[in-house]
Coordinates of C-alpha atoms in Angstrom, one line a residue:
Chain A
M1 CA 28.9 -58.9 113.0
R2 CA 32.2 -59.7 113.9
S3 CA 34.7 -58.9 111.1
V4 CA 37.8 -60.5 109.8
F5 CA 40.3 -60.6 107.8
I6 CA 42.8 -62.7 107.3
N7 CA 46.3 -62.0 106.4
K8 CA 49.2 -64.7 106.0
E9 CA 52.1 -64.3 108.7
G10 CA 54.6 -60.9 107.4
A11 CA 52.7 -60.1 104.9
E12 CA 52.5 -56.9 106.1
N13 CA 52.2 -55.1 103.2
Q14 CA 50.0 -56.7 102.0
S15 CA 47.3 -56.3 105.7
T16 CA 48.9 -52.3 105.3
I17 CA 47.6 -52.1 101.9
F18 CA 44.3 -54.5 103.1
R19 CA 43.2 -51.9 106.0
Q20 CA 43.9 -48.2 104.7
S21 CA 42.0 -49.4 101.3
N22 CA 38.6 -50.7 103.1
A23 CA 39.5 -47.4 106.0
H24 CA 36.0 -47.1 105.1
F25 CA 35.0 -50.6 107.2
P26 CA 36.7 -50.3 110.8
D27 CA 36.9 -53.1 113.3
I28 CA 38.2 -55.2 111.4
E29 CA 39.2 -58.5 113.1
R30 CA 42.9 -59.5 111.7
F31 CA 42.8 -63.5 111.7
Q32 CA 46.5 -65.3 110.9
A33 CA 46.0 -67.9 107.6
I34 CA 47.2 -71.0 108.3
I35 CA 50.3 -72.4 106.1
D36 CA 50.4 -75.7 105.1
D37 CA 54.2 -77.0 104.8
G38 CA 54.4 -79.4 102.7
N39 CA 54.2 -82.4 105.4
S40 CA 50.8 -83.0 106.8
Q41 CA 48.7 -84.0 104.5
A42 CA 48.8 -88.0 105.4
D43 CA 48.1 -86.8 109.0
L44 CA 44.9 -84.5 107.9
I45 CA 44.0 -88.0 105.7
N46 CA 44.4 -89.9 108.9
K47 CA 42.7 -87.9 111.1
G48 CA 39.4 -87.8 108.3
F49 CA 40.0 -84.3 107.0
L50 CA 41.0 -84.7 103.4
R51 CA 40.0 -88.6 101.5
S52 CA 42.5 -90.3 101.0
D53 CA 42.6 -89.9 96.6
F54 CA 43.0 -86.2 97.5
S55 CA 44.4 -84.0 95.2
G56 CA 45.0 -80.6 95.9
D57 CA 48.1 -78.0 96.5
S58 CA 50.3 -76.3 99.9
A59 CA 47.8 -73.2 98.9
A60 CA 44.5 -74.5 98.1
L61 CA 45.5 -76.6 100.8
S62 CA 46.3 -73.7 103.4
Q63 CA 43.0 -71.8 102.7
A64 CA 41.2 -74.5 103.3
L65 CA 42.0 -75.4 107.2
T66 CA 41.8 -71.7 107.3
H67 CA 38.5 -70.9 106.1
T68 CA 37.4 -74.0 107.6
L69 CA 38.7 -73.1 111.5
L70 CA 37.2 -70.1 111.1
W71 CA 33.8 -72.2 110.3
S72 CA 34.3 -73.7 112.8
S73 CA 34.7 -71.2 115.4
V74 CA 30.8 -69.9 114.2
L75 CA 29.7 -73.1 115.3
S76 CA 31.3 -73.2 118.2
E77 CA 30.9 -69.9 119.0
Q78 CA 27.0 -70.0 117.4
K79 CA 27.4 -66.5 115.8
P80 CA 27.6 -64.9 112.6
L81 CA 31.0 -64.2 110.8
M82 CA 32.3 -62.5 108.1
I83 CA 34.8 -63.1 106.3
M84 CA 37.6 -62.0 104.6
E85 CA 41.2 -61.9 102.4
D86 CA 43.8 -59.7 102.2
N87 CA 43.2 -58.5 98.6
A88 CA 39.4 -58.0 99.2
L89 CA 38.5 -53.9 98.5
L90 CA 34.7 -52.5 99.7
C91 CA 32.9 -51.0 97.9
Q92 CA 32.2 -47.0 99.6
N93 CA 28.8 -48.2 100.5
F94 CA 29.6 -51.8 101.3
V95 CA 28.2 -51.9 105.3
E96 CA 25.1 -50.1 104.6
Q97 CA 24.4 -52.2 101.0
R98 CA 25.7 -55.2 103.5
Q99 CA 23.3 -53.2 106.3
K100 CA 20.6 -54.2 104.1
I101 CA 20.8 -56.9 102.5
L102 CA 21.5 -58.5 105.5
G103 CA 17.8 -57.2 106.5
Q104 CA 16.2 -58.2 103.6
L105 CA 17.8 -62.2 104.3
N106 CA 15.8 -62.3 107.9
D107 CA 18.5 -63.6 109.1
D108 CA 17.2 -67.0 107.3
W109 CA 20.1 -67.2 105.3
D110 CA 23.3 -69.8 104.8
I111 CA 26.3 -67.7 103.9
I112 CA 26.0 -63.9 101.5
L113 CA 29.0 -64.1 98.6
F114 CA 29.6 -60.2 98.5
G115 CA 32.1 -60.7 95.9
Y116 CA 33.2 -63.8 93.3
D117 CA 35.8 -63.9 91.1
F118 CA 36.0 -62.3 88.3
D119 CA 37.3 -64.8 85.4
A120 CA 34.6 -67.4 86.1
S121 CA 30.9 -68.1 85.7
C122 CA 29.0 -66.8 88.5
V123 CA 24.6 -68.3 88.1
I124 CA 22.1 -66.9 90.6
N125 CA 18.6 -68.1 90.6
A126 CA 17.4 -64.5 89.2
I127 CA 14.3 -65.8 88.1
P128 CA 12.4 -68.5 90.5
G129 CA 10.7 -71.5 89.3
V130 CA 11.8 -69.4 86.1
S131 CA 15.4 -69.2 85.0
P132 CA 18.3 -69.1 86.3
C133 CA 20.9 -66.6 85.9
G134 CA 24.6 -66.9 84.7
F135 CA 26.9 -63.5 84.4
Y136 CA 30.9 -63.5 83.4
F137 CA 32.6 -60.1 84.6
D138 CA 35.5 -59.0 82.5
F139 CA 38.3 -60.0 85.1
N140 CA 41.4 -57.9 83.3
Q141 CA 39.3 -54.3 82.9
M142 CA 38.7 -54.7 87.2
R143 CA 42.0 -55.4 88.3
K144 CA 43.0 -52.1 86.3
A145 CA 40.3 -49.8 88.3
A146 CA 40.5 -52.2 91.5
Y147 CA 42.1 -49.3 93.5
T148 CA 39.3 -46.3 92.8
W149 CA 36.6 -49.0 93.9
H150 CA 36.4 -48.5 97.4
S151 CA 35.7 -44.5 96.1
R152 CA 32.8 -46.7 94.6
S153 CA 28.9 -46.7 96.0
V154 CA 27.2 -49.5 94.0
E155 CA 23.2 -50.6 94.7
A156 CA 22.8 -54.3 94.9
N157 CA 20.9 -56.7 96.5
A158 CA 20.5 -59.6 97.3
Y159 CA 19.7 -63.8 95.1
P160 CA 20.6 -67.2 95.8
L161 CA 22.7 -68.3 94.2
L162 CA 24.0 -71.8 92.5
Q163 CA 27.1 -71.9 91.3
A164 CA 30.2 -69.2 91.8
S165 CA 33.7 -69.5 92.8
G166 CA 36.1 -67.2 95.1
L167 CA 36.4 -66.7 99.2
Y168 CA 37.7 -63.1 99.1
C169 CA 34.5 -61.7 101.3
Y170 CA 31.8 -63.4 102.5
A171 CA 29.3 -63.7 105.5
V172 CA 28.6 -67.2 107.3
S173 CA 25.7 -68.1 109.7
P174 CA 26.1 -70.5 112.2
R175 CA 24.1 -73.4 110.8
G176 CA 25.7 -72.3 106.7
A177 CA 29.1 -73.1 108.8
R178 CA 27.5 -76.4 110.4
L179 CA 26.5 -77.6 106.6
L180 CA 29.7 -77.0 104.4
L181 CA 31.7 -78.1 107.3
E182 CA 29.4 -81.1 107.0
A183 CA 29.7 -81.0 103.0
C184 CA 32.9 -80.3 102.8
I185 CA 34.7 -82.4 105.5
P186 CA 36.7 -84.8 104.5
L187 CA 38.3 -81.8 101.7
R188 CA 38.1 -83.7 98.0
S189 CA 39.3 -83.2 94.7
L190 CA 35.9 -83.7 92.4
S191 CA 35.5 -84.9 89.0
N192 CA 39.5 -85.6 88.9
Q193 CA 39.9 -81.4 88.9
P194 CA 43.0 -80.6 90.9
F195 CA 40.9 -79.1 94.6
S196 CA 39.8 -76.1 95.2
L197 CA 37.0 -75.1 98.6
D198 CA 35.6 -72.7 96.6
K199 CA 34.7 -75.5 94.2
Q200 CA 33.8 -77.9 96.8
M201 CA 31.5 -75.3 97.9
S202 CA 30.1 -73.7 95.2
A203 CA 28.5 -77.7 94.8
V204 CA 27.2 -76.8 98.0
Y205 CA 25.3 -73.8 96.6
P206 CA 22.3 -75.1 95.4
K207 CA 21.4 -77.7 98.4
I208 CA 22.0 -75.1 100.5
K209 CA 20.2 -71.4 101.8
A210 CA 23.2 -69.8 99.9
F211 CA 22.5 -66.1 98.4
A212 CA 25.4 -63.6 95.8
A213 CA 25.2 -60.0 95.6
F214 CA 24.8 -59.0 92.7
P215 CA 26.0 -56.0 90.7
P216 CA 28.8 -57.4 94.2
L217 CA 29.9 -55.2 96.8
A218 CA 32.9 -56.3 97.5
I219 CA 36.2 -57.6 94.2
S220 CA 39.6 -58.0 94.4
G221 CA 42.9 -56.2 93.4
N222 CA 45.1 -58.9 93.4
D223 CA 46.3 -62.1 94.8
N224 CA 45.8 -62.3 98.5
S225 CA 48.8 -63.0 100.3
T226 CA 48.6 -66.9 101.1
M227 CA 48.7 -67.2 97.2
S228 CA 51.1 -65.2 96.5
F229 CA 53.8 -66.7 98.9
F230 CA 53.0 -69.8 97.6
K231 CA 53.7 -68.1 93.8
E232 CA 56.7 -66.5 94.6
K233 CA 57.1 -69.8 95.9
N234 CA 57.1 -71.5 93.0
N235 CA 58.5 -69.3 91.2
S236 CA 61.7 -70.6 89.6
R237 CA 64.3 -68.2 88.3
P238 CA 65.5 -69.0 85.0
A239 CA 69.0 -70.6 84.9
V240 CA 71.3 -72.6 82.8
S241 CA 74.9 -73.9 83.2
I242 CA 76.8 -74.0 80.8
Chain B
M1 CA 63.0 -43.1 114.1
R2 CA 64.4 -40.3 111.1
F3 CA 62.5 -38.3 107.7
I4 CA 64.0 -38.6 104.9
Y5 CA 63.4 -36.4 102.8
L6 CA 63.8 -37.0 98.7
D7 CA 63.5 -34.4 96.1
C8 CA 65.6 -34.2 93.8
S9 CA 63.6 -31.6 91.7
L10 CA 64.2 -29.2 95.0
K11 CA 66.6 -27.4 93.4
E12 CA 65.8 -23.5 93.9
L13 CA 64.0 -21.4 96.6
S14 CA 60.0 -21.4 95.1
G15 CA 57.2 -23.4 93.2
H16 CA 56.5 -26.4 94.9
H17 CA 58.7 -28.3 95.6
Y18 CA 60.1 -25.7 97.8
N19 CA 56.7 -24.9 99.6
F20 CA 56.1 -29.0 99.9
C21 CA 59.7 -29.0 101.3
K22 CA 59.2 -26.5 104.2
R23 CA 56.3 -27.4 104.9
I24 CA 57.0 -31.0 105.2
I25 CA 60.1 -31.0 107.2
G26 CA 58.1 -28.9 109.6
M27 CA 56.2 -31.6 109.9
A28 CA 58.0 -33.3 110.8
E29 CA 59.7 -31.9 113.1
E30 CA 56.6 -30.9 115.0
A31 CA 56.7 -34.5 115.3
G32 CA 59.7 -35.3 116.8
L33 CA 61.8 -37.0 114.2
P34 CA 65.1 -35.3 113.1
V35 CA 65.7 -34.8 109.5
T36 CA 68.1 -35.4 106.3
V37 CA 66.8 -34.0 102.9
L38 CA 68.4 -34.9 99.5
A39 CA 67.9 -32.5 96.7
N40 CA 69.2 -31.6 93.8
N41 CA 73.1 -30.9 93.3
S42 CA 72.0 -27.4 91.9
L43 CA 70.0 -26.7 95.4
P44 CA 72.1 -22.8 95.9
A45 CA 73.6 -23.2 99.8
D46 CA 71.0 -20.1 101.2
L47 CA 68.3 -22.5 101.2
A48 CA 69.7 -24.9 103.4
D49 CA 70.6 -21.9 105.3
E50 CA 66.8 -20.8 105.7
M51 CA 65.8 -23.9 106.1
K52 CA 68.0 -25.3 108.8
V53 CA 67.4 -28.9 108.9
N54 CA 70.4 -31.0 106.9
I55 CA 70.4 -30.8 103.7
V56 CA 72.1 -32.3 101.1
P57 CA 72.8 -31.8 97.7
Y58 CA 72.4 -34.6 95.7
F59 CA 70.0 -36.0 92.7
R60 CA 71.8 -34.8 89.1
F61 CA 68.1 -35.2 86.9
S62 CA 65.8 -33.2 88.2
A63 CA 62.2 -35.3 87.2
Y64 CA 61.5 -32.9 84.6
S65 CA 64.7 -33.6 83.0
V66 CA 62.7 -36.5 80.6
L67 CA 59.5 -34.1 79.3
R68 CA 60.8 -34.7 75.2
E69 CA 59.3 -33.5 72.3
T70 CA 58.8 -37.4 70.5
V71 CA 58.0 -40.7 72.2
R72 CA 61.7 -42.2 71.2
D73 CA 62.9 -39.2 73.0
S74 CA 60.4 -39.2 76.0
L75 CA 61.5 -43.0 76.6
R76 CA 65.7 -42.5 76.0
A77 CA 65.6 -39.7 78.9
T78 CA 63.2 -41.7 81.2
E79 CA 65.6 -44.4 81.2
T80 CA 68.8 -42.4 81.9
V81 CA 66.9 -40.1 84.7
R82 CA 65.7 -43.0 85.6
R83 CA 69.0 -46.1 85.8
R84 CA 70.7 -42.4 86.6
M85 CA 68.4 -41.9 90.1
L86 CA 69.1 -45.8 90.9
E87 CA 72.8 -45.1 90.8
E88 CA 71.8 -42.7 92.9
L89 CA 69.3 -44.3 95.5
R90 CA 72.0 -47.0 96.1
G91 CA 74.8 -44.7 97.3
I92 CA 72.7 -43.3 100.2
S93 CA 73.6 -45.3 103.2
G94 CA 73.2 -45.5 106.9
I95 CA 68.7 -45.6 106.1
G96 CA 67.5 -47.8 109.2
Q97 CA 64.5 -49.6 108.8
D98 CA 62.5 -48.0 111.0
D99 CA 62.6 -44.7 109.6
I100 CA 60.5 -42.7 106.9
V101 CA 60.9 -42.3 103.0
Y102 CA 59.5 -39.8 101.9
V103 CA 59.9 -39.3 97.9
N104 CA 58.3 -36.0 97.0
S105 CA 56.2 -35.7 93.4
V106 CA 57.6 -39.3 91.2
L107 CA 57.5 -39.1 87.9
P108 CA 58.4 -42.1 85.5
S109 CA 61.6 -42.6 86.1
Q110 CA 61.9 -41.4 89.8
L111 CA 58.2 -44.1 91.0
L112 CA 60.8 -47.0 88.5
A113 CA 63.8 -46.2 89.6
V114 CA 62.5 -46.5 94.0
T115 CA 60.7 -49.3 92.9
E116 CA 63.8 -51.1 92.0
W117 CA 65.6 -50.2 95.0
V118 CA 63.0 -50.3 97.5
S119 CA 63.0 -53.8 95.8
E120 CA 66.6 -54.8 96.1
M121 CA 66.4 -53.7 100.4
G122 CA 63.5 -56.9 100.6
E123 CA 62.5 -57.0 104.0
K124 CA 65.1 -53.9 105.4
A125 CA 63.6 -51.7 103.4
P126 CA 62.1 -49.2 105.8
T127 CA 59.1 -47.4 104.9
I128 CA 59.5 -45.7 102.3
V129 CA 56.1 -43.7 100.6
A130 CA 56.6 -41.5 97.4
E131 CA 53.6 -38.9 96.0
V132 CA 52.5 -39.1 92.4
F133 CA 52.9 -36.0 90.7
Y134 CA 52.8 -34.4 87.2
K135 CA 49.9 -33.4 84.8
T136 CA 47.9 -36.4 83.2
Y137 CA 46.1 -35.5 79.9
I138 CA 44.8 -39.8 80.3
D139 CA 40.9 -40.3 80.0
F140 CA 39.2 -43.3 80.7
N141 CA 36.5 -44.0 78.2
E142 CA 34.0 -45.8 80.8
S143 CA 32.4 -47.9 77.8
T144 CA 36.1 -49.5 75.8
Y145 CA 38.1 -49.0 78.8
E146 CA 40.5 -47.9 76.8
E147 CA 43.5 -45.9 77.6
N148 CA 43.9 -42.3 75.5
G149 CA 46.8 -40.6 76.5
R150 CA 47.2 -37.2 75.4
D151 CA 50.9 -36.7 74.9
F152 CA 54.2 -38.7 75.2
S153 CA 54.2 -38.3 78.6
D154 CA 51.0 -39.7 79.0
Q155 CA 52.2 -42.8 76.6
V156 CA 55.3 -43.4 79.4
W157 CA 52.9 -42.8 83.1
L158 CA 50.3 -46.3 80.5
Y159 CA 53.9 -47.7 80.0
V160 CA 54.7 -47.9 84.0
G161 CA 51.5 -48.5 84.9
D162 CA 51.9 -51.8 82.5
I163 CA 55.2 -53.3 83.6
L164 CA 54.9 -52.3 88.0
P165 CA 55.0 -54.7 89.8
S166 CA 51.8 -56.3 91.5
P167 CA 51.2 -54.3 94.6
E168 CA 51.3 -57.1 97.2
N169 CA 55.2 -57.1 95.9
M170 CA 55.8 -52.7 96.7
N171 CA 57.1 -52.1 100.0
F172 CA 55.9 -48.6 99.7
R173 CA 53.2 -47.1 99.6
L174 CA 52.6 -44.6 96.9
I175 CA 50.7 -41.5 97.3
S176 CA 47.9 -37.7 96.4
F177 CA 47.4 -35.5 98.2
N178 CA 44.0 -35.4 96.3
S179 CA 41.5 -38.0 96.4
R180 CA 40.7 -37.6 93.0
V181 CA 43.9 -37.6 91.4
S182 CA 44.5 -41.2 94.0
N183 CA 41.5 -42.7 92.1
I184 CA 43.7 -41.4 88.4
Y185 CA 47.0 -42.5 89.4
S186 CA 45.1 -46.2 91.2
R187 CA 44.2 -47.2 87.6
I188 CA 46.7 -46.1 84.9
L189 CA 49.0 -47.9 87.5
H190 CA 46.9 -50.5 88.5
Q191 CA 48.1 -50.4 92.2
P192 CA 46.9 -48.1 95.6
V193 CA 47.6 -44.9 95.6
F194 CA 46.3 -43.6 99.2
T195 CA 45.0 -40.2 99.9
L196 CA 47.2 -37.9 102.7
T197 CA 46.2 -34.4 103.9
D198 CA 47.2 -31.6 101.7
P199 CA 50.7 -30.4 103.3
L200 CA 49.7 -26.9 102.3
R201 CA 46.1 -26.7 102.4
V202 CA 46.2 -24.4 105.6
L203 CA 47.8 -22.1 105.7
A204 CA 46.8 -19.5 107.7
A205 CA 42.6 -18.8 109.0
P206 CA 41.1 -17.4 106.4
K207 CA 40.6 -13.8 106.3
N208 CA 36.8 -12.5 105.5
R209 CA 36.8 -10.1 102.6
A210 CA 33.9 -9.2 102.5
G211 CA 32.9 -4.7 102.3
K212 CA 36.2 -4.7 101.0
K213 CA 36.8 -1.4 98.9
K214 CA 39.7 -2.4 96.8
I215 CA 39.7 -5.9 94.9
T216 CA 43.1 -7.4 94.5
I217 CA 42.8 -10.6 91.9
G218 CA 45.9 -13.3 91.5
L219 CA 48.1 -15.5 90.4
G220 CA 50.9 -16.8 90.8
G221 CA 54.2 -19.5 90.9
H222 CA 56.5 -21.0 88.1
Q223 CA 53.7 -20.1 84.7
R224 CA 53.7 -22.6 82.6
H225 CA 51.6 -23.0 79.3
A226 CA 48.5 -25.3 80.9
K227 CA 47.9 -22.6 83.6
G228 CA 46.8 -20.3 81.4
Y229 CA 49.6 -17.6 81.3
H230 CA 49.4 -17.0 77.8
H231 CA 45.9 -16.3 78.0
L232 CA 46.5 -13.5 80.9
E233 CA 46.5 -10.7 78.5
G234 CA 43.2 -11.8 76.8
I235 CA 41.8 -11.1 81.1
I236 CA 43.5 -8.8 81.1
H237 CA 43.0 -6.6 78.6
S238 CA 38.2 -7.9 79.4
F239 CA 39.4 -6.2 82.7
L240 CA 41.2 -2.6 80.8
R241 CA 37.0 -2.4 79.0
E242 CA 35.6 -3.5 81.2
R243 CA 33.9 0.5 83.4
D244 CA 33.1 0.7 87.3
W245 CA 35.3 -1.8 87.5
D246 CA 38.6 1.1 89.0
H247 CA 38.7 -0.9 92.8
V248 CA 40.0 -4.0 90.3
C249 CA 43.7 -4.5 90.7
F250 CA 45.8 -7.2 89.2
R251 CA 48.9 -8.8 91.0
I252 CA 50.4 -11.6 88.6
H253 CA 53.8 -13.1 90.0
N254 CA 56.1 -15.4 87.5
S255 CA 58.4 -16.9 89.7
R256 CA 60.0 -17.8 85.8
P257 CA 60.1 -15.1 83.8
D258 CA 62.8 -16.1 81.3
Q259 CA 60.2 -18.7 80.8
A260 CA 57.6 -17.0 79.4
Q261 CA 59.8 -13.6 78.2
D262 CA 56.8 -12.4 75.1
I263 CA 54.8 -12.8 77.7
Q264 CA 55.8 -10.8 80.4
R265 CA 56.8 -8.5 78.0
S266 CA 53.2 -7.6 76.7
L267 CA 52.2 -8.1 80.6
H268 CA 55.3 -5.2 81.3
Q269 CA 53.7 -3.0 78.7
L270 CA 50.8 -3.2 80.4
A271 CA 51.4 -2.4 83.6
A272 CA 53.0 0.2 82.2
A273 CA 50.3 2.0 80.0
D274 CA 47.5 1.7 83.8
N275 CA 48.8 1.3 87.1
R276 CA 46.3 -1.5 88.7
I277 CA 48.5 -4.2 86.9
E278 CA 51.4 -5.3 89.1
I279 CA 54.0 -7.7 87.6
L280 CA 55.9 -9.2 90.3
E281 CA 58.8 -12.4 89.5
G282 CA 61.4 -14.2 90.3
S283 CA 61.7 -16.4 93.7
C284 CA 59.9 -15.3 96.5
S285 CA 60.3 -16.9 99.9
G286 CA 58.2 -18.4 102.5
E287 CA 57.5 -16.0 104.4
E288 CA 57.3 -13.7 101.2
W289 CA 54.6 -16.3 99.3
N290 CA 52.5 -17.2 102.1
A291 CA 52.1 -12.3 102.8
F292 CA 51.6 -12.5 98.5
I293 CA 48.5 -15.3 98.6
D294 CA 47.5 -13.5 101.7
S295 CA 47.0 -9.3 99.4
L296 CA 44.3 -11.7 97.5
D297 CA 41.5 -10.4 97.4
I298 CA 40.6 -13.3 94.3
V299 CA 42.7 -16.4 93.2
L300 CA 42.5 -16.8 89.2
C301 CA 44.1 -20.0 88.4
P302 CA 42.6 -20.2 84.5
Y303 CA 44.4 -23.1 83.8
E304 CA 43.5 -25.7 80.6
P305 CA 40.7 -28.2 82.7
G306 CA 42.3 -31.2 80.9
A307 CA 46.1 -31.2 82.3
Y308 CA 44.3 -30.5 85.3
K309 CA 41.2 -32.9 86.2
G310 CA 43.7 -35.1 87.6
S311 CA 46.2 -32.3 89.0
W312 CA 45.6 -30.4 92.7
S313 CA 46.7 -27.1 92.4
G314 CA 47.9 -25.7 95.8
L315 CA 47.8 -22.1 94.5
A316 CA 43.8 -22.5 94.1
C317 CA 44.3 -24.2 97.5
E318 CA 46.0 -21.8 99.5
G319 CA 43.4 -19.3 98.0
F320 CA 40.5 -20.9 99.1
S321 CA 41.8 -21.5 102.5
S322 CA 43.4 -17.6 102.8
G323 CA 39.3 -16.9 102.0
A324 CA 39.5 -15.4 99.2
P325 CA 37.3 -16.8 96.0
V326 CA 39.5 -18.9 93.6
V327 CA 38.6 -19.3 90.4
V328 CA 39.6 -22.8 88.7
P329 CA 38.1 -24.9 85.3
N330 CA 34.9 -26.6 86.0
S331 CA 35.9 -30.0 84.8
S332 CA 39.2 -29.8 87.5
A333 CA 40.6 -32.0 90.3
S334 CA 40.5 -28.6 92.7
A335 CA 37.3 -27.8 91.8
E336 CA 36.3 -30.9 93.3
F337 CA 38.2 -30.5 96.0
L338 CA 36.1 -26.9 96.2
L339 CA 32.6 -28.3 96.4
N340 CA 33.5 -31.0 98.8
Y341 CA 33.3 -28.3 101.4
N342 CA 30.6 -25.8 100.1
A343 CA 34.2 -22.9 99.1
S344 CA 32.3 -20.6 96.8
F345 CA 34.3 -20.6 94.0
E346 CA 33.3 -19.6 89.9
G347 CA 34.7 -22.3 87.5
F348 CA 34.6 -22.4 83.5
D349 CA 33.9 -25.2 81.1
D350 CA 36.2 -23.4 77.8
W351 CA 39.7 -22.9 78.3
T352 CA 39.2 -19.9 76.1
V353 CA 39.8 -15.7 77.3
P354 CA 36.1 -15.1 77.5
S355 CA 34.6 -18.2 79.6
I356 CA 37.7 -17.4 82.5
F357 CA 37.0 -13.6 81.8
E358 CA 33.0 -14.5 82.4
A359 CA 33.6 -16.3 85.2
L360 CA 36.0 -14.3 86.7
K361 CA 33.2 -11.2 86.4
K362 CA 31.3 -13.6 87.7
V363 CA 33.0 -13.2 91.7
V364 CA 33.7 -9.4 91.1
D365 CA 30.3 -8.4 90.3
H366 CA 28.4 -10.1 93.9
Y367 CA 32.5 -10.5 95.6
D368 CA 30.5 -9.7 99.1
E369 CA 28.5 -12.8 98.5
Y370 CA 31.2 -15.0 97.1
A371 CA 33.6 -13.0 99.5
S372 CA 31.1 -14.2 102.6
R373 CA 30.6 -17.8 102.2
N374 CA 33.7 -18.4 101.0
Y375 CA 34.8 -17.3 104.7
E376 CA 32.7 -19.6 106.0
A377 CA 34.0 -22.1 104.3
A378 CA 37.3 -21.5 104.9
S379 CA 36.4 -21.3 108.2
A380 CA 35.1 -24.2 108.6
F381 CA 38.2 -25.7 107.1
Y382 CA 40.7 -24.1 108.9
E383 CA 38.9 -25.7 111.8
N384 CA 39.1 -29.2 110.9
E385 CA 42.0 -28.7 108.9
K386 CA 44.5 -26.9 111.7
G387 CA 46.4 -29.9 113.1
A388 CA 47.0 -31.7 109.7
N389 CA 50.5 -33.2 109.9
I390 CA 51.3 -35.5 106.9
V391 CA 54.1 -36.6 108.9
K392 CA 51.7 -38.2 111.9
E393 CA 49.5 -39.0 109.4
I394 CA 51.8 -41.7 107.3
I395 CA 52.9 -43.3 110.6
E396 CA 49.5 -44.0 111.4
K397 CA 48.6 -45.3 108.3
F398 CA 52.2 -46.8 106.9
K399 CA 54.6 -47.9 109.8

């Protein structure tokens, strides 16, 4: 399966961290992140890509534009794709475990999350027909140990996914790409919440063949370069005139 | 592209600062890069003459200037040295974006100063690589996830981890030469710490020492408490009590005998009474050091297990690569390294004379077996690593 990581133009530092932290998983292509300049929303509404009541910031829109473009390429090429953001950190035996999970699912899957956000809940259908199972992780503890993750081995299995946040490491199949594009475009905010693509996708997971690896095979060490760019841009420095 | 080597602790012709400098600048020259070294301002002129590269005595404080007895003293010293080093770094002109700056063996003050310096340079910064170094006693409780430091230097490291900028804003790379050390510092600093090949790993092809009629046990370098130097007298007393050990002798080197005068005195008395014990003192040149390592058939590292669980030992590595079986603490980064390379070594659990001597005795009593197995492992290691060049590695990974 082809693998790409999303990296903002000029963010060579994050690209180096990504490549060296995941040196045990070579052959990952760089895909340049699309950055919303803040002036494109009206045009995107006219084209039907955003709903007219869309309410989201440039960081979230940039992320959505990049991921949905990659889904479109999956649909046109009719080949599955593994998509990572440049803050993804893969466990030592990632390649072997990913292969095991793909084998278990026998090509009958739409999306597989190999990692998900630790600061939001994740719900899997652990015992189908009996009970779902929700779990939380400790985000702060994870971040402290994130850069030792490459030396950890993890034994994971795939479970049907009902809810999750995070887009930093997943695989999408051509059928999954079509279903996600149909469900998510036009991009829109849900229940008066600020827009985020992962929330919109999460609402779709119970309706498609979505799976999550548990425990996760990937974690995130820091902000990805797109988020980090907008955070820095919006970070107003203290100033006073007296 | 130039290779600029910074080491504020490079001030004498011995120890790991000297050995690293010599080895790494050799690798830079092999990679075809012109080299400039900025060292401590007390560096003797003969080092510059010996190395035949442009060496500028420059930095005012060595990294070890901050090691103190109280938290308050440690923090004050750390801040003073950080501020002075930042002044010194800001005073370096002429570095181009295409250059590689290698900062050897940083402690908290140096790391904070370099971070600030890099941040000030912004996009104009060259490729900067800093090696994190020094012993740490920090333990990670995997259940509560608490970090427990034992001394003030541990507390300062943890504090630095709390205040360092997040990695996407740290436009330079942290490295170590041992994967376990990298993992420990990654956890302390919450940053990626990458592992490069130890420049001192391979000095020459190993020798098969099996069948030797006389076995020389030795240790060398800058002797300190954490290196178990105070245990040596007890170890030698145990040795003298052994029967049938006429074929065994000791070579003990201390580059700084002035810092362990009582121990030196006791060892000299023992050496005066038994000619199987030889004491060597003071700095030695690179060639003398290589000859010393080559003369050892067993390398003894009676190090404190706690201190060396997150700190590598150049001596253990050099001993192994020369073909000599090594005695190290079981839980140390060196033991893990030796296991990874199938070395034949012996470990000890307790930092006591009986425990260390028992491990040493096993090696002496079955010397040929240890030496043969170690020779095989060291030969494979040599074949694999003889072309290693960390300067080329830096260019490949970080440029």
